[in-house]
Coordinates of N, CA and C in Angstrom, one line a residue:
X21 N 4.8 11.4 -4.0 CA 4.4 11.5 -5.6 C 5.7 10.6 -6.5
X22 N 4.4 10.3 -7.3 CA 5.0 8.7 -8.3 C 5.9 9.6 -9.5
X23 N 7.4 8.1 -9.3 CA 8.2 9.4 -9.7 C 7.9 7.7 -11.3
X24 N 8.1 9.0 -12.7 CA 9.4 9.2 -13.1 C 8.5 10.8 -13.0
X25 N 9.5 12.2 -12.7 CA 8.5 13.2 -12.8 C 8.8 13.6 -14.7
X26 N 8.3 13.8 -15.0 CA 9.1 14.3 -16.3 C 8.0 16.1 -16.8
X27 N 8.7 16.5 -18.0 CA 8.7 18.1 -17.5 C 8.7 18.6 -16.6
X28 N 9.3 20.4 -16.9 CA 9.7 21.4 -16.2 C 8.9 21.6 -15.5
X29 N 7.7 21.9 -16.2 CA 6.2 22.3 -15.3 C 6.5 21.9 -14.6
X30 N 7.3 20.5 -14.2 CA 6.6 19.5 -12.9 C 7.6 19.9 -12.1
X31 N 8.9 19.5 -13.0 CA 10.0 19.7 -12.4 C 10.0 21.2 -11.3
X32 N 9.8 22.3 -11.7 CA 9.6 23.2 -11.6 C 8.8 23.6 -10.1
X33 N 8.2 22.9 -9.8 CA 7.5 22.6 -8.5 C 8.1 22.1 -7.3
X34 N 9.6 21.1 -7.7 CA 10.1 21.0 -6.8 C 11.6 22.2 -6.6
X35 N 11.5 22.8 -7.8 CA 13.4 23.2 -6.8 C 13.5 24.5 -7.3
X36 N 13.8 25.4 -6.8 CA 13.4 27.3 -6.6 C 13.9 27.7 -8.5
X37 N 14.1 27.1 -9.6 CA 15.5 27.0 -10.4 C 13.8 27.5 -11.3
X38 N 14.0 28.5 -12.1 CA 12.4 29.2 -12.7 C 12.9 30.2 -14.1
X39 N 12.5 29.1 -15.3 CA 12.8 29.6 -17.0 C 13.4 28.7 -17.6
X40 N 14.9 30.2 -18.0 CA 16.0 29.4 -19.0 C 16.8 29.0 -17.3
X41 N 16.8 29.2 -16.2 CA 17.8 28.4 -15.1 C 17.2 27.5 -15.2
X42 N 15.8 26.9 -14.6 CA 15.7 25.3 -14.9 C 16.5 24.7 -16.1
X43 N 17.3 23.8 -15.6 CA 17.9 22.4 -16.7 C 17.2 21.1 -16.7
X44 N 16.3 21.1 -15.2 CA 15.7 19.7 -14.9 C 15.0 19.2 -15.7
X45 N 15.0 17.9 -17.2 CA 13.9 17.9 -17.1 C 12.5 16.7 -17.0
X46 N 13.9 16.0 -15.7 CA 12.9 15.1 -15.3 C 13.3 14.8 -14.2
X47 N 12.7 13.7 -13.2 CA 13.2 12.9 -12.0 C 13.6 12.0 -11.9
X48 N 14.6 11.5 -12.1 CA 14.2 10.2 -12.8 C 13.9 8.5 -11.6
X49 N 14.5 9.0 -10.5 CA 13.9 7.9 -9.0 C 14.4 9.1 -7.9
X50 N 14.2 8.2 -6.6 CA 14.7 9.3 -5.6 C 14.3 7.9 -4.7
X51 N 15.3 7.5 -4.1 CA 15.4 6.6 -2.7 C 16.2 7.2 -1.6
X52 N 15.3 7.4 -0.9 CA 15.4 7.9 0.7 C 16.2 7.1 1.3
X53 N 16.3 5.9 1.3 CA 17.3 4.9 2.4 C 18.9 5.3 2.1
X54 N 18.7 5.2 0.6 CA 19.9 5.2 0.2 C 20.8 7.0 -0.1
X55 N 19.3 8.0 0.3 CA 19.6 9.7 0.5 C 19.6 9.9 -1.4
X56 N 19.6 9.7 -1.9 CA 20.1 10.0 -4.1 C 18.7 10.0 -4.5
X57 N 19.1 11.2 -5.4 CA 18.4 11.4 -6.3 C 18.7 11.6 -8.1
X58 N 17.8 10.9 -8.4 CA 18.5 10.4 -10.7 C 17.5 11.4 -11.0
X59 N 18.5 12.8 -12.2 CA 17.6 13.5 -12.8 C 18.1 13.6 -13.7
X60 N 17.2 13.3 -15.2 CA 17.4 13.8 -16.3 C 17.7 14.7 -16.8
X61 N 18.1 15.8 -17.7 CA 18.5 16.7 -18.7 C 18.9 16.4 -20.0
X62 N 18.1 17.4 -20.7 CA 18.4 16.6 -22.2 C 19.0 17.4 -22.8
X63 N 19.8 17.6 -23.7 CA 20.5 18.8 -24.5 C 20.0 18.9 -26.0
X64 N 18.7 19.3 -25.6 CA 17.9 19.2 -26.8 C 16.9 20.6 -27.9
X65 N 17.2 21.4 -26.1 CA 16.6 22.8 -26.5 C 17.9 24.1 -26.6
X66 N 18.3 24.9 -26.7 CA 18.7 26.3 -25.8 C 18.2 26.3 -24.8
X67 N 19.2 26.6 -24.1 CA 19.2 27.5 -21.9 C 20.3 28.5 -21.4
X68 N 20.2 28.6 -21.2 CA 21.2 29.3 -20.0 C 22.4 29.3 -21.2
X69 N 22.8 27.8 -21.1 CA 24.4 27.9 -20.7 C 24.4 27.3 -22.4
X70 N 23.3 27.2 -23.6 CA 23.5 26.6 -24.9 C 25.0 26.9 -25.3
X71 N 25.8 27.4 -26.4 CA 26.4 27.1 -27.1 C 26.4 26.8 -28.2
X72 N 25.7 27.7 -29.3 CA 25.4 27.2 -30.6 C 26.9 26.8 -31.0
X73 N 28.4 27.2 -30.7 CA 29.6 27.7 -31.7 C 29.7 25.7 -31.2
X74 N 29.5 25.9 -29.9 CA 29.6 24.5 -29.5 C 28.7 23.2 -30.4
X75 N 27.4 23.5 -30.3 CA 26.3 22.5 -30.6 C 26.4 21.9 -30.0
X76 N 25.9 22.9 -27.8 CA 26.1 22.3 -26.7 C 25.9 22.6 -25.7
X77 N 25.7 21.8 -24.7 CA 27.3 22.6 -23.0 C 28.4 22.5 -22.6
X78 N 29.5 23.3 -22.6 CA 29.8 23.0 -21.5 C 30.2 22.4 -20.8
X79 N 31.0 21.4 -20.0 CA 30.5 19.7 -19.4 C 31.2 21.0 -18.0
X80 N 31.3 22.3 -17.7 CA 31.2 22.5 -16.6 C 29.9 22.5 -16.0
X81 N 28.7 22.8 -16.8 CA 27.0 23.3 -17.2 C 26.9 21.6 -15.4
X82 N 26.8 20.6 -15.9 CA 27.5 19.5 -14.8 C 27.1 20.2 -13.3
X83 N 27.9 20.7 -13.5 CA 28.0 20.7 -11.6 C 26.9 22.1 -11.5
X84 N 26.3 21.4 -12.5 CA 24.5 23.4 -11.6 C 23.8 21.8 -12.1
X85 N 23.6 20.9 -12.7 CA 22.9 19.6 -12.7 C 22.9 19.4 -11.9
X86 N 24.1 19.5 -10.9 CA 24.2 17.4 -9.7 C 23.0 18.8 -8.9
X87 N 24.1 20.3 -8.9 CA 23.1 21.7 -7.4 C 21.7 21.1 -7.8
X88 N 21.3 21.3 -8.5 CA 19.1 21.8 -9.1 C 19.0 20.0 -9.1
X89 N 19.5 19.0 -8.7 CA 19.1 17.9 -8.3 C 19.0 17.8 -7.2
X90 N 19.9 18.0 -6.4 CA 19.9 18.3 -5.0 C 18.9 18.8 -4.8
X91 N 18.4 20.1 -5.8 CA 17.2 21.2 -4.7 C 16.5 19.7 -4.8
X92 N 15.7 19.2 -5.9 CA 14.8 18.0 -5.9 C 14.7 16.9 -4.9
X93 N 16.6 17.0 -4.3 CA 16.1 16.0 -3.3 C 15.8 16.8 -1.6
X94 N 16.8 18.0 -1.5 CA 15.5 18.4 -0.7 C 14.1 18.2 -0.3
X95 N 13.2 18.8 -1.6 CA 12.0 19.1 -1.3 C 11.2 17.3 -1.0
X96 N 11.7 16.0 -2.1 CA 11.2 14.9 -2.2 C 11.5 14.5 -0.1
X97 N 13.0 14.7 -0.4 CA 12.9 14.2 1.4 C 12.3 15.2 2.2
X98 N 11.4 16.5 2.4 CA 10.5 16.9 3.8 C 10.2 16.4 2.4
X99 N 9.1 15.8 1.7 CA 8.3 15.8 1.2 C 6.8 16.8 0.8
X100 N 8.0 18.0 0.7 CA 7.2 19.1 0.3 C 6.2 19.3 0.9
X101 N 7.3 19.5 2.3 CA 5.3 19.8 3.4 C 5.0 21.2 2.9
X102 N 5.9 21.9 3.2 CA 4.7 23.6 3.2 C 4.3 23.7 1.3
X103 N 4.5 22.6 0.0 CA 4.2 22.7 -1.0 C 5.8 23.9 -2.3
X104 N 6.2 24.2 -1.2 CA 7.7 25.2 -1.8 C 9.0 24.7 -1.3
X105 N 9.1 24.6 -2.7 CA 11.3 24.2 -2.8 C 11.8 25.6 -2.0
X106 N 13.2 24.8 -1.1 CA 13.6 25.7 0.1 C 14.5 26.3 -0.9
X107 N 15.6 27.7 -1.0 CA 16.8 28.0 -1.3 C 18.0 27.6 -1.0
X108 N 18.9 27.0 -1.0 CA 20.0 26.5 -1.0 C 21.1 27.3 -1.5
X109 N 22.2 27.0 -1.0 CA 23.7 27.6 -1.7 C 24.8 26.3 -1.3
X110 N 25.2 26.8 -2.6 CA 26.5 25.8 -2.5 C 27.9 26.7 -1.7
X111 N 28.0 25.9 -0.9 CA 29.4 26.5 0.2 C 30.8 26.3 -0.3
X112 N 30.4 24.4 -0.6 CA 31.7 24.7 -1.5 C 31.4 23.7 -2.1
X113 N 33.0 22.9 -3.2 CA 32.9 22.3 -4.0 C 34.9 21.4 -4.1
X114 N 34.5 19.6 -4.2 CA 35.6 19.0 -3.3 C 35.7 18.3 -4.8
X115 N 37.4 17.7 -5.5 CA 37.2 17.3 -6.7 C 36.1 17.2 -7.4
X116 N 35.4 18.6 -8.8 CA 35.4 18.3 -9.5 C 35.9 18.4 -10.2
X117 N 36.0 17.2 -10.9 CA 36.6 17.0 -13.1 C 35.5 16.5 -13.4
X118 N 35.5 17.4 -14.5 CA 34.5 17.0 -15.8 C 35.5 16.7 -16.7
X119 N 35.2 16.0 -17.2 CA 36.2 14.3 -18.2 C 35.4 14.7 -19.4
X120 N 34.7 15.9 -20.1 CA 34.1 16.2 -21.6 C 34.0 17.2 -21.7
X121 N 34.9 18.4 -22.4 CA 34.3 19.8 -22.3 C 33.8 20.6 -23.4
X122 N 32.7 19.4 -24.0 CA 31.7 19.8 -24.9 C 30.5 18.2 -24.9
X123 N 29.5 18.8 -24.2 CA 28.0 17.8 -24.2 C 27.2 18.6 -25.2
X124 N 27.8 18.0 -26.6 CA 25.9 17.7 -28.0 C 25.1 17.7 -27.0
X125 N 24.3 18.8 -28.2 CA 23.2 18.3 -28.5 C 21.9 17.1 -28.7
X126 N 21.1 16.7 -28.5 CA 20.9 15.8 -28.8 C 20.9 14.8 -27.2
X127 N 22.1 15.3 -26.4 CA 22.9 14.5 -25.7 C 21.7 14.2 -24.3
X128 N 21.7 12.5 -23.7 CA 21.0 13.0 -22.4 C 21.0 13.1 -21.5
X129 N 21.8 13.4 -20.5 CA 22.0 13.6 -19.0 C 22.0 13.1 -18.4
X130 N 22.0 11.8 -17.8 CA 21.3 11.8 -15.8 C 23.0 11.5 -15.1
X131 N 21.8 12.8 -13.7 CA 23.6 13.3 -13.0 C 22.2 11.9 -11.6
X132 N 22.7 12.0 -10.6 CA 22.7 11.0 -10.1 C 23.8 11.7 -8.8
X133 N 23.1 12.1 -7.3 CA 23.9 12.7 -6.8 C 22.9 12.1 -4.7
X134 N 24.1 11.7 -4.4 CA 23.8 11.2 -2.4 C 24.5 11.8 -1.9
X135 N 23.7 11.5 -0.6 CA 24.2 12.6 0.6 C 25.2 11.6 1.0
X136 N 26.3 12.7 1.3 CA 27.8 11.8 1.8 C 26.9 12.0 4.0
X137 N 26.9 13.9 4.2 CA 26.3 13.5 5.2 C 25.7 14.9 5.8
X138 N 25.0 14.9 7.3 CA 24.3 15.9 7.5 C 25.2 17.1 8.5
X139 N 25.6 18.3 9.0 CA 25.9 19.1 9.4 C 25.5 19.5 10.1
X140 N 24.4 19.0 10.9 CA 23.0 19.5 12.1 C 22.3 19.5 10.6
X141 N 21.3 21.3 10.7 CA 20.2 20.7 9.8 C 20.0 21.2 9.2
X142 N 21.4 22.0 8.5 CA 21.1 23.1 7.6 C 22.5 22.4 6.8
X143 N 23.1 22.1 7.1 CA 24.5 22.2 5.8 C 24.8 20.8 5.8
X144 N 24.5 19.7 4.3 CA 24.5 18.7 4.0 C 25.9 18.3 2.6
X145 N 26.3 17.5 3.2 CA 27.7 17.3 1.7 C 27.5 16.0 1.2
X146 N 27.3 15.8 -0.6 CA 26.7 15.2 -1.7 C 27.8 15.0 -2.3
X147 N 27.7 13.8 -3.1 CA 28.3 12.9 -4.5 C 27.6 13.3 -5.4
X148 N 28.4 13.6 -6.6 CA 27.2 14.1 -7.8 C 28.0 13.6 -8.7
X149 N 27.1 12.1 -9.9 CA 28.2 11.7 -10.9 C 27.2 12.4 -12.2
X150 N 27.3 12.9 -13.2 CA 26.6 12.6 -14.6 C 26.9 12.2 -15.6
X151 N 26.2 12.2 -15.9 CA 27.4 10.7 -16.9 C 26.4 10.5 -18.4
X152 N 26.5 10.6 -19.6 CA 25.9 10.5 -20.8 C 25.9 9.0 -21.1
X153 N 24.9 8.5 -21.5 CA 25.0 6.8 -21.8 C 25.8 6.2 -20.5
X154 N 27.0 5.2 -20.7 CA 27.3 4.7 -19.9 C 28.9 5.4 -18.8
X155 N 29.1 7.2 -20.2 CA 30.3 7.1 -19.3 C 30.8 8.5 -18.4
X156 N 31.2 8.2 -17.4 CA 30.7 9.8 -16.7 C 31.3 10.8 -17.3
X157 N 31.4 12.3 -17.0 CA 31.6 13.1 -17.9 C 32.4 14.3 -16.7
X158 N 31.3 14.3 -15.8 CA 31.2 14.7 -14.3 C 31.5 14.8 -13.1
X159 N 32.2 14.3 -12.1 CA 31.4 14.1 -11.0 C 32.6 15.0 -10.1
X160 N 31.8 14.8 -8.1 CA 31.8 16.0 -7.8 C 31.1 16.0 -6.0
X161 N 32.1 16.4 -5.4 CA 31.6 16.1 -4.3 C 31.6 17.9 -3.7
X162 N 29.9 18.2 -3.0 CA 29.3 19.2 -2.4 C 28.2 20.1 -1.6
X163 N 29.3 21.2 -0.8 CA 28.8 21.3 0.8 C 27.9 22.5 0.5
X164 N 26.4 22.1 0.7 CA 25.6 22.8 1.0 C 25.1 23.3 2.0
X165 N 23.8 24.5 1.9 CA 23.5 25.6 3.5 C 22.1 25.0 2.6
X166 N 21.2 25.2 3.2 CA 19.8 25.1 3.2 C 19.0 26.3 3.8
X167 N 18.3 27.3 3.3 CA 18.2 27.9 4.3 C 16.8 27.8 5.4
X168 N 16.4 27.1 6.2 CA 15.5 26.5 7.1 C 13.9 27.6 6.9
X169 N 14.3 28.8 6.9 CA 13.0 29.9 6.9 C 13.1 30.8 6.1
X170 N 13.1 30.7 4.7 CA 13.1 31.7 3.4 C 12.3 32.4 2.9
X171 N 10.5 33.0 4.2 CA 10.0 33.7 4.1 C 10.4 34.9 4.7
X172 N 10.5 36.4 4.0 CA 11.5 36.7 3.9 C 12.3 37.4 3.4
X173 N 13.1 36.2 2.9 CA 14.9 35.7 2.3 C 13.9 36.5 0.8
X174 N 15.2 37.0 0.1 CA 14.7 37.0 -1.2 C 13.2 38.1 -1.1
X175 N 12.5 38.8 -0.6 CA 12.1 39.3 -0.4 C 10.7 39.4 -0.5

């Protein structure tokens, strides 16, 4: 898959999130050896979390950007073997820091996740960071579980 991957339609092929829940606008980078993916979210359009009173999105939404970036990582690491993104669940979050309470409309959020470790075939730990320009706006460690056989799962 050639990078960068830009546009919601293209990103939607990599992650299970759809319609207003899909918050990523692009995948900027993927490094298999480092276990890392970088995504882009543009706060230029209303989405599920856009708040007109804030003229932007709450900073805690970066946690969801990290989770969706992990979904893209999972797809890219597997090479998209069956052509479908896998369903996964956040099992835990540690050291979540939201350093900017609101990210204003017009901002470009660059989120990078890096796999720290794997526990078996389905549980993984990731470190995530979201930045606007050179400023870190949120970071966290996420423990995730990937459903190995999604057939029959969720219908």
